[in-house]
Amino acid sequence: MTNLHRLSIRELSEGLQQGKFSSRELTQHYLKRIEKIDAQVKSYVTVTPELALSQADAADAAIKAGNATALAGIPLAHKDIFCTQGVRTSAGSKMLDNFISPYDATVVTKAKAAGLVTLGKVNMDEFAMGSTSESSYYGATKNPWNLDYVPGGSSGGSAAVVAADLAPFATGTDTGGSIRQPASFCGLTGLKPTYGRVSRFGIIAFASSLDQAGPMARSAEDCAYLMNVIAGHDAKDSTSVDKEVDDYVANLNATSVKGLRIGIPKQYFNVAGLAADVKARVEESLKKLEDMGAILVEVDLNMVEAYVPTYYLIAPAEASSNLSRYDGVRYGYRCENPVDLMDLYKRSRSEGFGEEVKRRILIGTYALSAGYYDAYYVKAQKVRRLIQQDFLKAFEQVDVIAAPSAPTTAYKIGANLSPTEMYLGDVYTLAVNLAGLPAINAPVGLDDHNLPVGLQLIGNYWSESQLLSIVHQYQQNTDFHTQRAAIAEENA
Ligand code: GLN
């Protein structure tokens, strides 16, 4: 069985349940591929073969006994921001290089309960701050489509493992685009759910009012399977919403593309940094949806210029508060031979955090400090509300809103963008988090350098089923999501 890594989640589930292959065989197949190929991609921070094989054996036993769940025995990779009991959970930081989590994040608990097999923990920008995965303490992950390019970030490892077929699907988190942008850069489907749909319990916090976890996979169908596992109310997360969860798989054909009203915000297509071939591929995908029966409607989203400044105030403000817990006392990195308490705090934090994280802490602390709080933080919160209202107004006219996921395709590794250049690359994703809306990335072709381009569809609150269904139907009529990077063609 050399081609197990080419199977979809549905095919894997059927193959396992019908006894065509065992979970142990499947898991070993992936572990072998990781051993052979990941030295080039550098997507895993920690591989957990023992845990994986013991979970695989348990799944095989359950399948034999006839009491296995549908996904039992299918391997999964977790972004290294999800606490996993007994396994290092680093968040890509030196600060947590020695942190072995004593408990599981709810997403991990749910994955285990579904019988999924944990292959390991994958790389990310430090504390999820970044768009390239280069800020990780563990070094840069490579884009499987071209190893000289970044996979995007912050969930760059999650994107790279799937694109290189080193895991069939992966978890990611999205605070300002970190699922959608790497999915776009690596030719994958990735869903950022409505804020409150997936529990944040046990996810290392970046900006708590924006953070949300979601699936990254090849297709909308594969994402739907993972959403069925991870979505739902959790009493351990006070912002988790107690609302019935859809059956995302059963609903894959439930939304009619015929007559679907897709909003095209004209301001989005006039953004200065929008690359010509990104614009062209996105417009072609909209034409395809139109051919399938959708109605394209021009809408106004007037706050585009406020997205980057608003997010880059609110996210660092929350980060500076969340990251104050890393003081070298209870857990995480501690400096050598501190002379007194101040020295301990100062040096543990200066030595443990990387440059981008320090920049955010400084910006955030400044924005929250007495005398500046009203001028910056409170003002940003007001603008945040206006951004949300702008979307709600647009949703009075249309069912979903279309946009690029990113203004460009992947950057070269080491391109060394200035912080502001990098922040401007987030222009299409940030507002969704500020408003708490769901959005999905779907691959829609390649640019002139053979790098993937992504279409983003933004939905109204709780419309995850609808977004997955639209992309699923698009994927039934196109084959961009089945195109693979050369490295994924390699067999172990
Ligand atoms: N690139 C954005 C940032 O650096 C988004 C990160 C994210 O979604 N975690 O903050």
Coordinates of C-alpha atoms and ligand atoms in Angstrom, one line a residue:
M1 CA 0.0 0.0 0.0
T2 CA 2.2 2.8 -1.2
N3 CA -0.5 5.3 -1.8
L4 CA -2.3 5.5 1.5
H5 CA -1.3 9.2 1.7
R6 CA -3.4 9.9 -1.4
L7 CA -6.7 8.9 0.2
S8 CA -9.3 11.4 1.4
I9 CA -10.6 11.2 4.9
R10 CA -13.8 9.5 3.7
E11 CA -11.6 6.9 1.8
L12 CA -9.5 6.4 4.8
S13 CA -12.5 5.9 7.0
E14 CA -14.0 3.4 4.6
G15 CA -10.7 1.5 4.1
L16 CA -10.2 1.2 7.9
Q17 CA -13.7 0.1 8.6
Q18 CA -13.7 -2.4 5.7
G19 CA -10.3 -3.8 6.9
K20 CA -8.5 -3.0 3.7
F21 CA -5.6 -1.7 5.9
S22 CA -5.2 -1.3 9.6
S23 CA -4.6 1.9 11.5
R24 CA -1.2 0.6 12.5
E25 CA -0.3 0.2 8.8
L26 CA -1.6 3.6 8.0
T27 CA 0.2 5.2 11.0
Q28 CA 3.4 3.5 10.1
H29 CA 3.1 4.7 6.5
Y30 CA 2.9 8.3 7.7
L31 CA 5.7 7.9 10.2
K32 CA 7.9 6.5 7.5
R33 CA 7.0 9.4 5.2
I34 CA 7.8 11.9 8.0
E35 CA 11.2 10.2 8.6
K36 CA 12.0 10.3 4.9
I37 CA 10.6 13.7 3.8
D38 CA 10.3 16.0 6.8
A39 CA 14.0 16.8 6.9
Q40 CA 13.3 18.8 3.8
V41 CA 10.0 20.4 4.9
K42 CA 10.7 20.8 8.6
S43 CA 7.1 20.8 9.5
Y44 CA 7.1 18.7 12.7
V45 CA 8.5 20.1 16.0
T46 CA 7.7 16.9 17.8
V47 CA 6.8 13.5 16.3
T48 CA 5.0 11.2 18.7
P49 CA 5.4 7.7 17.3
E50 CA 4.8 5.8 20.5
L51 CA 1.6 7.7 21.3
A52 CA 0.5 7.3 17.6
L53 CA 1.1 3.6 17.5
S54 CA -0.7 2.9 20.8
Q55 CA -3.7 5.0 19.6
A56 CA -3.6 3.1 16.3
D57 CA -3.7 -0.2 18.1
A58 CA -6.6 0.9 20.2
A59 CA -8.4 2.0 17.1
D60 CA -7.7 -1.3 15.3
A61 CA -9.1 -3.1 18.4
A62 CA -12.3 -1.0 18.4
I63 CA -12.7 -1.5 14.6
K64 CA -12.4 -5.3 15.1
A65 CA -14.8 -5.2 18.0
G66 CA -17.3 -3.3 15.8
N67 CA -17.6 -0.4 18.2
A68 CA -15.3 2.2 16.5
T69 CA -16.3 5.7 15.6
A70 CA -16.2 6.8 11.9
L71 CA -12.8 8.4 12.1
A72 CA -11.1 5.9 14.4
G73 CA -7.6 5.2 13.3
I74 CA -7.0 8.2 11.1
P75 CA -3.8 10.2 11.8
L76 CA -3.9 13.9 12.6
A77 CA -1.2 16.5 13.3
H78 CA -1.8 19.3 15.9
K79 CA -0.4 22.8 15.7
D80 CA 2.1 23.1 18.5
I81 CA -0.2 25.6 20.3
F82 CA -2.7 22.9 21.5
C83 CA -1.8 21.5 24.9
T84 CA -1.2 17.8 24.6
Q85 CA -0.8 15.9 27.9
G86 CA 2.7 14.4 28.4
V87 CA 3.9 16.0 25.1
R88 CA 5.9 19.2 24.7
T89 CA 3.7 22.1 23.7
S90 CA 6.1 24.9 22.6
A91 CA 4.0 27.4 20.7
G92 CA 7.2 27.8 18.6
S93 CA 8.9 29.6 21.5
K94 CA 12.1 29.1 23.4
M95 CA 10.0 30.2 26.4
L96 CA 8.1 26.9 26.2
D97 CA 10.8 24.7 24.8
N98 CA 10.8 22.7 28.1
F99 CA 7.0 22.8 28.7
I100 CA 5.4 19.3 28.9
S101 CA 1.7 20.0 29.2
P102 CA 0.0 18.3 32.1
Y103 CA -3.4 18.3 30.3
D104 CA -5.1 18.2 26.9
A105 CA -6.8 21.1 25.1
T106 CA -10.5 20.3 24.5
V107 CA -9.7 20.0 20.7
V108 CA -7.1 17.3 21.6
T109 CA -9.5 15.6 24.0
K110 CA -12.2 15.5 21.3
A111 CA -9.8 14.2 18.7
K112 CA -8.7 11.5 21.0
A113 CA -12.4 10.6 21.8
A114 CA -13.0 10.3 18.0
G115 CA -10.2 7.8 17.8
L116 CA -7.9 10.0 15.8
V117 CA -4.2 9.2 16.0
T118 CA -1.8 11.9 17.0
L119 CA 1.2 11.9 14.7
G120 CA 2.8 14.9 16.5
K121 CA 3.0 18.6 16.9
V122 CA 3.8 21.0 14.0
N123 CA 5.7 24.2 13.6
M124 CA 4.3 27.7 13.8
D125 CA 5.3 31.3 14.3
E126 CA 6.3 32.0 17.9
F127 CA 3.0 32.3 19.9
A128 CA 1.2 32.5 16.5
M129 CA 2.5 35.9 15.8
G130 CA 3.5 36.1 12.2
S131 CA 2.7 35.2 8.6
T132 CA 5.6 33.1 7.5
S133 CA 6.4 30.6 10.3
E134 CA 9.9 31.9 10.2
S135 CA 9.7 33.4 13.7
S136 CA 9.6 29.9 15.3
Y137 CA 12.4 29.1 17.7
Y138 CA 12.7 25.8 15.8
G139 CA 13.5 27.5 12.5
A140 CA 11.5 28.0 9.3
T141 CA 9.2 25.4 7.8
K142 CA 9.4 25.2 4.0
N143 CA 6.5 25.4 1.5
P144 CA 6.1 22.0 -0.1
W145 CA 5.3 23.6 -3.4
N146 CA 8.8 25.2 -3.5
L147 CA 11.2 24.7 -0.7
D148 CA 12.6 28.2 -1.1
Y149 CA 9.3 29.7 -0.1
V150 CA 7.5 30.0 3.2
P151 CA 4.3 28.0 3.9
G152 CA 2.6 31.1 5.4
G153 CA 1.8 31.5 9.1
S154 CA 1.2 31.2 11.7
S155 CA -0.1 27.7 11.1
G156 CA 2.6 27.1 8.6
G157 CA 3.5 23.6 9.9
S158 CA -0.2 22.5 9.7
A159 CA -0.3 23.6 6.1
A160 CA 3.0 22.1 5.2
V161 CA 2.3 18.7 6.7
V162 CA -0.9 18.4 4.7
A163 CA 0.5 19.8 1.5
A164 CA 3.5 17.4 1.7
D165 CA 1.2 14.4 2.6
L166 CA 2.9 14.1 6.0
A167 CA -0.6 14.0 7.7
P168 CA -4.0 13.7 6.1
F169 CA -5.3 16.7 8.0
A170 CA -4.3 19.1 10.8
T171 CA -5.6 21.5 13.4
G172 CA -4.7 25.2 13.1
T173 CA -5.6 28.4 14.9
D174 CA -6.6 31.7 13.3
T175 CA -6.3 35.0 15.3
G176 CA -5.9 37.2 12.2
G177 CA -5.7 34.8 9.3
S178 CA -3.4 32.0 10.5
I179 CA -5.5 29.2 9.1
R180 CA -6.6 30.9 5.9
Q181 CA -3.4 32.4 4.8
P182 CA -1.2 29.3 5.1
A183 CA -4.0 27.3 3.5
S184 CA -3.9 29.8 0.6
F185 CA 0.0 29.6 0.4
C186 CA 0.0 25.8 0.3
G187 CA -3.0 25.1 -1.9
L188 CA -5.3 23.8 0.9
T189 CA -8.8 24.2 2.3
G190 CA -8.9 25.8 5.7
L191 CA -11.8 27.0 7.8
K192 CA -11.8 29.6 10.5
P193 CA -15.1 29.0 12.4
T194 CA -17.3 31.6 14.1
Y195 CA -15.8 32.9 17.3
G196 CA -17.2 30.6 20.0
R197 CA -17.8 27.6 17.8
V198 CA -14.6 25.6 18.8
S199 CA -13.3 25.6 22.4
R200 CA -10.2 27.6 23.1
F201 CA -9.5 25.7 26.3
G202 CA -5.9 24.5 26.3
I203 CA -4.9 26.6 23.3
I204 CA -1.9 28.8 24.3
A205 CA -3.5 32.2 24.2
F206 CA -2.4 34.9 21.8
A207 CA -5.3 37.4 21.6
S208 CA -8.3 35.8 23.4
S209 CA -11.1 37.8 21.8
L210 CA -9.8 36.8 18.3
D211 CA -8.3 33.3 18.7
Q212 CA -10.3 30.4 17.1
A213 CA -9.3 26.9 16.1
G214 CA -10.2 25.1 12.9
P215 CA -9.4 22.4 10.4
M216 CA -6.8 22.4 7.6
A217 CA -7.0 19.8 4.9
R218 CA -7.1 19.2 1.1
S219 CA -10.8 19.5 0.6
A220 CA -13.9 21.0 2.2
E221 CA -15.1 17.4 2.7
D222 CA -12.0 16.6 4.7
C223 CA -12.4 19.8 6.8
A224 CA -16.1 18.9 7.4
Y225 CA -15.0 15.6 9.0
L226 CA -12.7 17.4 11.4
M227 CA -15.2 20.1 12.2
N228 CA -17.6 17.3 13.2
V229 CA -15.1 16.3 15.8
I230 CA -13.9 19.6 17.2
A231 CA -16.9 21.9 17.1
G232 CA -19.3 22.3 20.1
H233 CA -19.9 23.9 23.4
D234 CA -17.3 23.6 26.2
A235 CA -18.0 24.7 29.8
K236 CA -14.2 25.1 30.2
D237 CA -14.2 28.1 27.8
S238 CA -16.4 30.9 28.9
T239 CA -16.6 32.3 25.3
S240 CA -17.7 29.0 23.9
V241 CA -21.3 29.3 22.7
D242 CA -23.9 26.7 23.7
K243 CA -25.5 26.3 20.3
E244 CA -26.5 23.2 18.4
V245 CA -23.7 21.9 16.1
D246 CA -24.4 21.1 12.5
D247 CA -23.5 17.8 10.9
Y248 CA -21.0 19.4 8.5
V249 CA -20.5 16.2 6.5
A250 CA -24.2 15.5 6.1
N251 CA -24.6 19.1 5.0
L252 CA -22.0 19.2 2.3
N253 CA -24.6 19.4 -0.5
A254 CA -27.2 21.3 1.5
T255 CA -26.5 24.8 0.3
S256 CA -27.6 25.6 -3.2
V257 CA -25.0 27.4 -5.3
K258 CA -27.8 28.2 -7.8
G259 CA -29.1 31.5 -6.7
L260 CA -26.5 32.0 -4.0
R261 CA -25.7 35.7 -3.7
I262 CA -22.0 36.3 -3.5
G263 CA -20.9 39.8 -2.5
I264 CA -17.9 41.3 -4.2
P265 CA -16.5 44.2 -2.1
K266 CA -15.1 46.5 -4.7
Q267 CA -12.7 48.1 -2.2
Y268 CA -11.0 44.7 -1.7
F269 CA -10.2 44.4 -5.4
N270 CA -8.6 47.9 -5.4
V271 CA -6.0 47.2 -2.6
A272 CA -2.7 48.5 -3.8
G273 CA -0.7 45.4 -3.0
L274 CA -3.0 42.9 -4.7
A275 CA -0.9 40.9 -7.1
A276 CA -2.2 40.6 -10.7
D277 CA -2.2 36.9 -10.9
V278 CA -3.9 36.5 -7.5
K279 CA -6.6 38.8 -8.7
A280 CA -6.9 36.9 -12.0
R281 CA -7.2 33.4 -10.3
V282 CA -9.8 34.7 -7.8
E283 CA -11.8 36.4 -10.5
E284 CA -11.7 33.1 -12.5
S285 CA -13.0 31.2 -9.5
L286 CA -15.9 33.7 -9.1
K287 CA -16.7 33.2 -12.8
K288 CA -16.8 29.5 -12.2
L289 CA -19.2 29.9 -9.3
E290 CA -21.3 32.2 -11.5
D291 CA -21.4 29.4 -14.1
M292 CA -22.6 27.1 -11.4
G293 CA -25.5 29.5 -10.8
A294 CA -24.3 32.0 -8.2
I295 CA -25.2 35.6 -8.5
L296 CA -22.3 38.1 -8.1
V297 CA -23.3 41.3 -6.3
E298 CA -21.1 44.3 -5.8
V299 CA -21.1 45.3 -2.1
D300 CA -19.4 48.0 -0.1
L301 CA -17.0 47.3 2.7
N302 CA -15.8 50.8 3.6
M303 CA -13.5 50.1 6.5
V304 CA -10.6 48.3 4.7
E305 CA -8.0 51.0 5.7
A306 CA -8.9 50.5 9.3
Y307 CA -8.4 46.7 9.4
V308 CA -4.6 46.6 9.8
P309 CA -4.2 49.4 12.4
T310 CA -7.2 48.2 14.4
Y311 CA -6.0 44.6 14.6
Y312 CA -2.4 45.5 15.3
L313 CA -3.6 47.4 18.3
I314 CA -6.1 45.0 19.8
A315 CA -4.1 41.8 19.1
P316 CA -0.9 43.1 20.7
A317 CA -2.8 44.6 23.6
E318 CA -4.4 41.2 24.4
A319 CA -1.1 39.5 23.8
S320 CA 0.8 41.7 26.2
S321 CA -1.7 40.8 28.9
N322 CA -1.7 37.0 28.0
L323 CA 2.0 36.8 27.8
S324 CA 2.7 38.5 31.2
R325 CA 2.3 35.0 32.7
Y326 CA 5.7 34.0 31.3
D327 CA 7.8 35.4 34.1
G328 CA 10.3 32.6 34.6
V329 CA 8.7 31.6 37.9
R330 CA 6.1 28.9 37.5
Y331 CA 6.9 27.4 34.2
G332 CA 8.7 28.0 30.9
Y333 CA 12.2 29.3 30.4
R334 CA 14.1 30.7 33.4
C335 CA 17.4 32.6 33.0
E336 CA 20.6 31.3 34.6
N337 CA 21.7 32.7 38.0
P338 CA 19.4 35.6 38.5
V339 CA 20.7 38.1 41.1
D340 CA 17.2 39.2 42.3
L341 CA 13.5 39.0 41.3
M342 CA 13.7 41.9 38.8
D343 CA 16.7 40.3 37.1
L344 CA 14.8 37.0 36.9
Y345 CA 11.8 38.6 35.2
K346 CA 13.8 40.8 32.9
R347 CA 16.3 38.2 31.7
S348 CA 13.9 35.3 31.5
R349 CA 11.6 37.4 29.3
S350 CA 14.4 39.0 27.2
E351 CA 16.1 35.7 26.6
G352 CA 12.9 33.6 26.2
F353 CA 11.0 35.6 23.8
G354 CA 11.9 36.3 20.1
E355 CA 11.9 39.7 18.4
E356 CA 8.4 39.8 16.9
V357 CA 6.9 38.7 20.2
K358 CA 8.8 41.4 22.1
R359 CA 7.6 44.0 19.5
R360 CA 4.0 43.0 20.1
I361 CA 4.4 43.1 23.9
L362 CA 5.8 46.5 23.7
I363 CA 3.1 47.9 21.4
G364 CA 0.4 46.3 23.5
T365 CA 1.7 47.5 26.8
Y366 CA 2.0 51.0 25.4
A367 CA -1.5 50.9 24.0
L368 CA -2.9 49.8 27.4
S369 CA -0.9 52.1 29.6
A370 CA -2.6 54.9 31.6
G371 CA -2.9 58.0 29.5
Y372 CA -2.9 56.2 26.2
Y373 CA -5.6 53.6 26.8
D374 CA -8.5 55.8 25.6
A375 CA -6.6 57.2 22.6
Y376 CA -5.5 53.8 21.4
Y377 CA -7.2 50.7 22.9
V378 CA -10.7 52.2 23.5
K379 CA -10.6 53.8 20.1
A380 CA -9.6 50.6 18.4
Q381 CA -12.5 48.8 20.1
K382 CA -14.9 51.4 18.7
V383 CA -13.5 50.9 15.2
R384 CA -13.8 47.2 15.7
R385 CA -17.6 47.6 16.2
L386 CA -17.9 49.7 13.1
I387 CA -16.1 47.0 11.1
Q388 CA -18.5 44.4 12.4
Q389 CA -21.5 46.7 11.5
D390 CA -20.1 47.1 8.0
F391 CA -20.2 43.3 7.5
L392 CA -23.7 43.0 8.9
K393 CA -24.9 45.6 6.5
A394 CA -23.3 43.7 3.6
F395 CA -25.0 40.5 4.7
E396 CA -28.4 42.2 4.4
Q397 CA -27.8 42.0 0.6
V398 CA -25.7 38.8 0.1
D399 CA -25.3 35.3 1.5
V400 CA -21.5 35.2 1.5
I401 CA -18.6 37.7 0.7
A402 CA -15.7 36.8 -1.6
A403 CA -12.2 38.1 -1.3
P404 CA -8.6 36.9 -1.9
S405 CA -7.2 35.3 1.3
A406 CA -4.0 37.1 0.8
P407 CA -2.8 39.8 -1.6
T408 CA 0.1 37.7 -2.8
T409 CA 1.2 34.1 -3.0
A410 CA 4.0 32.8 -0.7
Y411 CA 7.1 34.9 0.0
K412 CA 10.6 33.7 -0.4
I413 CA 12.2 32.4 2.8
G414 CA 14.4 35.1 4.3
A415 CA 12.7 37.9 2.3
N416 CA 12.9 39.8 5.5
L417 CA 9.8 41.9 5.1
S418 CA 9.6 44.9 7.5
P419 CA 7.0 44.4 10.2
T420 CA 4.6 46.8 8.5
E421 CA 5.0 45.1 5.1
M422 CA 4.2 41.8 6.8
Y423 CA 1.2 43.3 8.6
L424 CA -0.2 44.7 5.3
G425 CA -0.2 41.2 3.9
D426 CA -3.0 40.4 6.5
V427 CA -5.4 42.9 5.0
Y428 CA -7.9 40.3 3.8
T429 CA -8.1 38.2 6.9
L430 CA -8.0 40.4 10.0
A431 CA -11.5 41.9 9.7
V432 CA -13.1 38.4 9.9
N433 CA -11.5 37.9 13.4
L434 CA -12.3 41.4 14.5
A435 CA -16.0 40.7 13.7
G436 CA -15.9 37.1 14.9
L437 CA -17.2 35.8 11.6
P438 CA -16.4 32.4 9.9
A439 CA -14.4 32.2 6.7
I440 CA -12.9 29.6 4.5
N441 CA -10.0 29.4 2.1
A442 CA -10.2 27.3 -1.1
P443 CA -7.4 26.7 -3.6
V444 CA -8.2 28.2 -7.0
G445 CA -5.1 27.7 -9.1
L446 CA -1.4 28.7 -9.4
D447 CA 0.4 31.9 -10.1
D448 CA 3.2 32.3 -12.6
H449 CA 5.7 30.7 -10.2
N450 CA 3.5 27.6 -9.7
L451 CA 2.6 28.7 -6.2
P452 CA -1.0 28.3 -5.0
V453 CA -3.6 31.1 -4.9
G454 CA -6.6 31.1 -2.5
L455 CA -10.2 32.3 -2.6
Q456 CA -11.7 33.4 0.7
L457 CA -15.4 33.1 1.3
I458 CA -16.7 35.0 4.4
G459 CA -20.0 33.9 5.9
N460 CA -22.4 35.3 8.4
Y461 CA -22.3 34.0 12.0
W462 CA -22.7 30.2 12.3
S463 CA -22.6 29.6 8.6
E464 CA -19.7 27.1 8.6
S465 CA -22.0 24.4 7.0
Q466 CA -22.8 26.8 4.2
L467 CA -19.2 27.8 3.5
L468 CA -18.1 24.1 3.5
S469 CA -21.0 23.2 1.2
I470 CA -20.2 26.0 -1.3
V471 CA -16.5 25.0 -1.5
H472 CA -17.4 21.3 -1.6
Q473 CA -19.6 21.9 -4.7
Y474 CA -16.9 24.1 -6.3
Q475 CA -14.4 21.3 -5.7
Q476 CA -16.8 18.8 -7.3
N477 CA -16.5 20.9 -10.4
T478 CA -12.8 21.8 -10.3
D479 CA -9.6 20.0 -9.4
F480 CA -7.4 22.6 -7.9
H481 CA -7.7 21.0 -4.5
T482 CA -6.3 17.7 -5.8
Q483 CA -3.2 19.2 -7.4
R484 CA -0.2 18.2 -5.4
A485 CA 3.3 19.7 -4.7
A486 CA 6.1 17.7 -6.3
I487 CA 7.4 16.6 -2.9
A488 CA 4.0 15.0 -2.0
E489 CA 4.4 12.7 -5.0
E490 CA 7.5 11.2 -3.4
N491 CA 6.9 7.8 -1.9
A492 CA 8.4 6.7 1.3
Ligands
GLN1 N1 -0.4 37.3 10.8 C1 -1.2 37.7 11.8 C2 -0.4 38.1 13.0 O1 0.8 38.1 12.9 C3 -2.2 36.6 12.2 C4 -1.7 35.6 13.1 C5 -2.7 34.6 13.6 O2 -3.8 34.5 13.0 N2 -2.3 33.8 14.6 O3 -0.9 38.5 14.1

